[in-house]
Coordinates of C-alpha atoms in Angstrom, one line a residue:
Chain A
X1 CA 0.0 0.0 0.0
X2 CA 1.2 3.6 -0.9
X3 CA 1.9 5.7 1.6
X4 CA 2.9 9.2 2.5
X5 CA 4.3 9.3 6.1
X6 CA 4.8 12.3 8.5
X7 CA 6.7 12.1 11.3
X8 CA 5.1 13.2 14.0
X9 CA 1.3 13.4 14.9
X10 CA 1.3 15.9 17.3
X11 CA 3.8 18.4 18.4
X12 CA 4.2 21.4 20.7
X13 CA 6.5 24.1 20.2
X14 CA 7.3 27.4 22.1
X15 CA 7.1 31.0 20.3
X16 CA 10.3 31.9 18.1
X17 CA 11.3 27.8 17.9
X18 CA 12.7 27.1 14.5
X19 CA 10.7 24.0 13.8
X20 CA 11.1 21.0 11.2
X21 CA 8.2 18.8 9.5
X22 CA 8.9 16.0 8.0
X23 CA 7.0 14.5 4.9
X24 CA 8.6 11.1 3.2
X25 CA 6.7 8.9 0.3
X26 CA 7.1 6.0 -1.0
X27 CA 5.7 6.0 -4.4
X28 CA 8.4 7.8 -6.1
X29 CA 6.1 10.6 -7.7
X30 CA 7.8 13.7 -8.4
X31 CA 5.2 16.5 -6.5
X32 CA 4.9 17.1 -3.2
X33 CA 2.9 19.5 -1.3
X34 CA 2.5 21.4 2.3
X35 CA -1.2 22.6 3.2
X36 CA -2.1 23.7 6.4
X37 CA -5.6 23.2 7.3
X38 CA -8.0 25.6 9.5
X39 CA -11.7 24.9 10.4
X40 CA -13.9 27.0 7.3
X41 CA -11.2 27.8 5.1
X42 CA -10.1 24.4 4.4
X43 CA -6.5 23.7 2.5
X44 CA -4.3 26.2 1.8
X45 CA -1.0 25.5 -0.2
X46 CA 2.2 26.9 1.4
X47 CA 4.7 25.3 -1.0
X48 CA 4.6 22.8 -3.5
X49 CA 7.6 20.8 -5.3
X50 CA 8.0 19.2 -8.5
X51 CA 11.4 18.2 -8.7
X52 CA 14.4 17.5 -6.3
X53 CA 15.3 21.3 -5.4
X54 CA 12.8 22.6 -6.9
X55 CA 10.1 24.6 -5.0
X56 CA 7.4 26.8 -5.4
X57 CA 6.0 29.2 -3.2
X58 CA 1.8 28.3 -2.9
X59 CA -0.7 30.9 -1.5
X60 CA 0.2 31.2 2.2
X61 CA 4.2 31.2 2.3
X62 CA 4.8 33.7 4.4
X63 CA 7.1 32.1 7.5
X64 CA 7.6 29.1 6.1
X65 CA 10.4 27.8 4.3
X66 CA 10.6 24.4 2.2
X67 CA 13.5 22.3 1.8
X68 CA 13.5 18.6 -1.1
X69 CA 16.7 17.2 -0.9
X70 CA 15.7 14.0 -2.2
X71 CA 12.8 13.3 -4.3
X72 CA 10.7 11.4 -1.3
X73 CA 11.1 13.6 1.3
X74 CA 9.8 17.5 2.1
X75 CA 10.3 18.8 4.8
X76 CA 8.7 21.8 5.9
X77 CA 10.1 24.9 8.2
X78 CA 8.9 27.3 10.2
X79 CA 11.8 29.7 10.4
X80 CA 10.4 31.4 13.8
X81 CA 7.3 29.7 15.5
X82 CA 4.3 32.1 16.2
X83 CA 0.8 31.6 17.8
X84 CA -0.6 31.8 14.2
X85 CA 0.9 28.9 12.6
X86 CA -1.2 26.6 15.1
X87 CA -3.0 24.2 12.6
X88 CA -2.8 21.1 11.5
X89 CA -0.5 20.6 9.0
X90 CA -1.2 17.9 5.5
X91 CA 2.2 17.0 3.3
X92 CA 0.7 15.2 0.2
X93 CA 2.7 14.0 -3.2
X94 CA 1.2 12.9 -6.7
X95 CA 2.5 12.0 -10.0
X96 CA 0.3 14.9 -11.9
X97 CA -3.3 16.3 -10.3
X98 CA -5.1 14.3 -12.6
X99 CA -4.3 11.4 -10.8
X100 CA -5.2 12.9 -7.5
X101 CA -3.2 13.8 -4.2
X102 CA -2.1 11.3 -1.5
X103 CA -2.0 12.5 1.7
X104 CA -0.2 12.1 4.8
X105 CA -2.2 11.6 8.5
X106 CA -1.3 15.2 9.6
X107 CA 0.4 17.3 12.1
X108 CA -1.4 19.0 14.5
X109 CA 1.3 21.6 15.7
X110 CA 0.8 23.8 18.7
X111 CA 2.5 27.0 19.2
X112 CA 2.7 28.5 22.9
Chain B
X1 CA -8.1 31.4 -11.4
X2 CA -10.1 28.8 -10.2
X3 CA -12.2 28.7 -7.0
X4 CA -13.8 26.1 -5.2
X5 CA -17.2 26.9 -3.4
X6 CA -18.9 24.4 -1.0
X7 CA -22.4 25.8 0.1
X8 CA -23.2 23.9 3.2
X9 CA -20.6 24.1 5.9
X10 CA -22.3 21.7 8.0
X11 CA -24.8 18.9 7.4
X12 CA -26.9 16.8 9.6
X13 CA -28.7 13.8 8.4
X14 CA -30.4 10.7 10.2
X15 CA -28.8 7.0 9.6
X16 CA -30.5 5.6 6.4
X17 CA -31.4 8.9 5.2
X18 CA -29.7 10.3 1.9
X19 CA -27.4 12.7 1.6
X20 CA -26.2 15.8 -1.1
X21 CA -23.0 17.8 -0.5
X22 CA -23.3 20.9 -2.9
X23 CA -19.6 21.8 -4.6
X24 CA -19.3 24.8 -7.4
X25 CA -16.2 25.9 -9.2
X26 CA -15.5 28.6 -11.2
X27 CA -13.0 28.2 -14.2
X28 CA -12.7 29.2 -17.8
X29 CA -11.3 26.1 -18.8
X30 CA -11.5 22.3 -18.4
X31 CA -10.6 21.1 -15.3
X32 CA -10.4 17.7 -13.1
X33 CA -13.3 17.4 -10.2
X34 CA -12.6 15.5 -7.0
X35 CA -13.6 14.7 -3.5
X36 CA -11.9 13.8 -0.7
X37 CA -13.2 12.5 3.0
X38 CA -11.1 13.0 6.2
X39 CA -12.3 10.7 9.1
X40 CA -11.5 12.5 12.4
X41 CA -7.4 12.8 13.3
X42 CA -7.0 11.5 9.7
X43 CA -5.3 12.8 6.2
X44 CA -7.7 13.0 3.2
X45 CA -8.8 9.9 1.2
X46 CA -9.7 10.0 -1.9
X47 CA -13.4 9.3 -2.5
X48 CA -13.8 10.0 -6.4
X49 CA -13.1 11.7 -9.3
X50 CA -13.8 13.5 -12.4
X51 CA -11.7 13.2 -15.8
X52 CA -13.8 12.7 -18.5
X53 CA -16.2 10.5 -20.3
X54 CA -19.7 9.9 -18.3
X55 CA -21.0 12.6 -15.7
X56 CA -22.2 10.6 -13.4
X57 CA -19.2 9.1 -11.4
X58 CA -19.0 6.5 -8.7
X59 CA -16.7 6.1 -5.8
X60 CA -15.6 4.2 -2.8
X61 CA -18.1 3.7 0.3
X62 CA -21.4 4.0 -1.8
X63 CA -20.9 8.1 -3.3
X64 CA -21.4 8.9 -6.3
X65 CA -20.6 12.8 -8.0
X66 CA -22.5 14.5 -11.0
X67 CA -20.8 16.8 -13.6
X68 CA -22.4 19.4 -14.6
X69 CA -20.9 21.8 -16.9
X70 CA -23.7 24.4 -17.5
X71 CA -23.8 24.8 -13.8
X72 CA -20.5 24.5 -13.2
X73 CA -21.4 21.8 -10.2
X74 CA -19.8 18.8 -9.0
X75 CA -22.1 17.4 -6.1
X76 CA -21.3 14.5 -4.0
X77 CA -24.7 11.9 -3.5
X78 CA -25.4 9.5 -1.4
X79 CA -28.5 7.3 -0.8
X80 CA -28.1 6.3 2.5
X81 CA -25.7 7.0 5.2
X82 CA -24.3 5.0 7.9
X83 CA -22.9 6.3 11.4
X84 CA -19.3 5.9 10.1
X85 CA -19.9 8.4 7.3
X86 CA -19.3 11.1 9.6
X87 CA -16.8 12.7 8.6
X88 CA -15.7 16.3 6.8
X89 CA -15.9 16.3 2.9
X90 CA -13.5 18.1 0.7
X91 CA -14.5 18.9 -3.2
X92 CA -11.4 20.0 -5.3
X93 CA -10.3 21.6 -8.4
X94 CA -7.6 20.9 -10.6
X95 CA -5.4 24.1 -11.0
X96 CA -3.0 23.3 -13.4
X97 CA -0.9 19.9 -14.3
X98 CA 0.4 19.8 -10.5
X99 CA -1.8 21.2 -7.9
X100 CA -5.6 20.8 -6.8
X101 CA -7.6 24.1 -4.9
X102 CA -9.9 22.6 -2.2
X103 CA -13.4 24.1 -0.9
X104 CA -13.6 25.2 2.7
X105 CA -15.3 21.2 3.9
X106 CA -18.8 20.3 4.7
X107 CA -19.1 18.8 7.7
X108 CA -21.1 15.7 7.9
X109 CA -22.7 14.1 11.1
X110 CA -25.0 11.4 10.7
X111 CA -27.3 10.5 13.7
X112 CA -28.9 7.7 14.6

């Protein structure tokens, strides 16, 4: 079974924390993608990836950084925690959208 | 652009009862039509999809979607729900050859 894994379920992090997410698949497709997910506005992209080093900046980027060293994993970082990047946070990866994302089980990240 | 707009944010129903989720987009071109469940604490899994060929598509779990293209809809359908189809419900857009822009969710509870 395919499978995009994330490394940690739950996490809590104080204010100014530089913090890592990690996102690895197994399914060798070449895009990846962080959302961040917020009750009634649903998914919002903060980076996607198509290629090893290669990123692009989604709609919410802002205090995030990206970083695909390898073409399964993406990790996602949070340069300087803040109160407002609480959320729960989806990596997904595809071979093109017509086939559809997969999706990791989440982090829900805590900022105090 | 593209935009995804779910019209219920929340919806009730009784076990055994049917169920609609309501999903409009907005683009000028052809696009790819999706929707994705996510079971509480989970990632989303994909429920069905849109490509081509016949409007009326079926899915996993007993949903089924209908294309429309004069009315720019895509709802979700199903004829009778269990307790375990609680869950919120995601319709989404392809963008372009890599990414997918996701409605706001519709929040299902079925009661018994």
């Amino acid at each position: 079974d395919v499978k995009v894994t994330q490394s940690s379920r739950y996490l809590v992090k104080r204010t100014g924390e530089k913090v890592f997410l990690e996102c690895v698949q197994d399914m060798d497709h070449e895009n990846m993608f962080w959302y961040r997910q917020d009750p009634g506005l649903g998914l919002r992209l903060i980076y996607f990836s198509y290629d090893v080093k290669m990123k692009e900046k989604g709609d919410i980027p802002e205090g995030y950084s990206v970083s695909r060293e390898k073409k399964e994993r993406f990790s996602l970082i949070l340069e300087s925690a803040s109160t407002n990047q609480t959320s729960m946070y989806l990596c997904a990866s595809s071979l093109a959208s017509y086939y559809g994302y997969t999706f990791g089980s989440g982090t829900r990240l805590t900022v105090v | 652009a593209q935009s995804v707009t779910q019209l219920d944010s929340q919806v009730p129903v009784f076990e055994e009862a049917p169920v609609e989720l309501r999903c409009n987009y907005s683009s000028s071109v052809s696009v790819y039509l999706f929707w994705y469940v996510q079971y509480p604490n989970q990632g989303l899994q994909l429920l069905l999809k849109y490509l081509s060929g016949s409007t009326l598509v079926k899915g996993i779990n007993g949903f089924e979607a209908e294309f429309n293209k004069s009315q720019t809809s895509f709802h979700l359908r199903k004829p009778s729900v269990h307790i375990s189809d609680t869950a919120e419900y995601f319709c989404a857009v392809s963008m372009d050859d890599y990414k997918l822009s996701f409605g706001a969710g519709t929040t299902v509870t079925v009661r018994a």
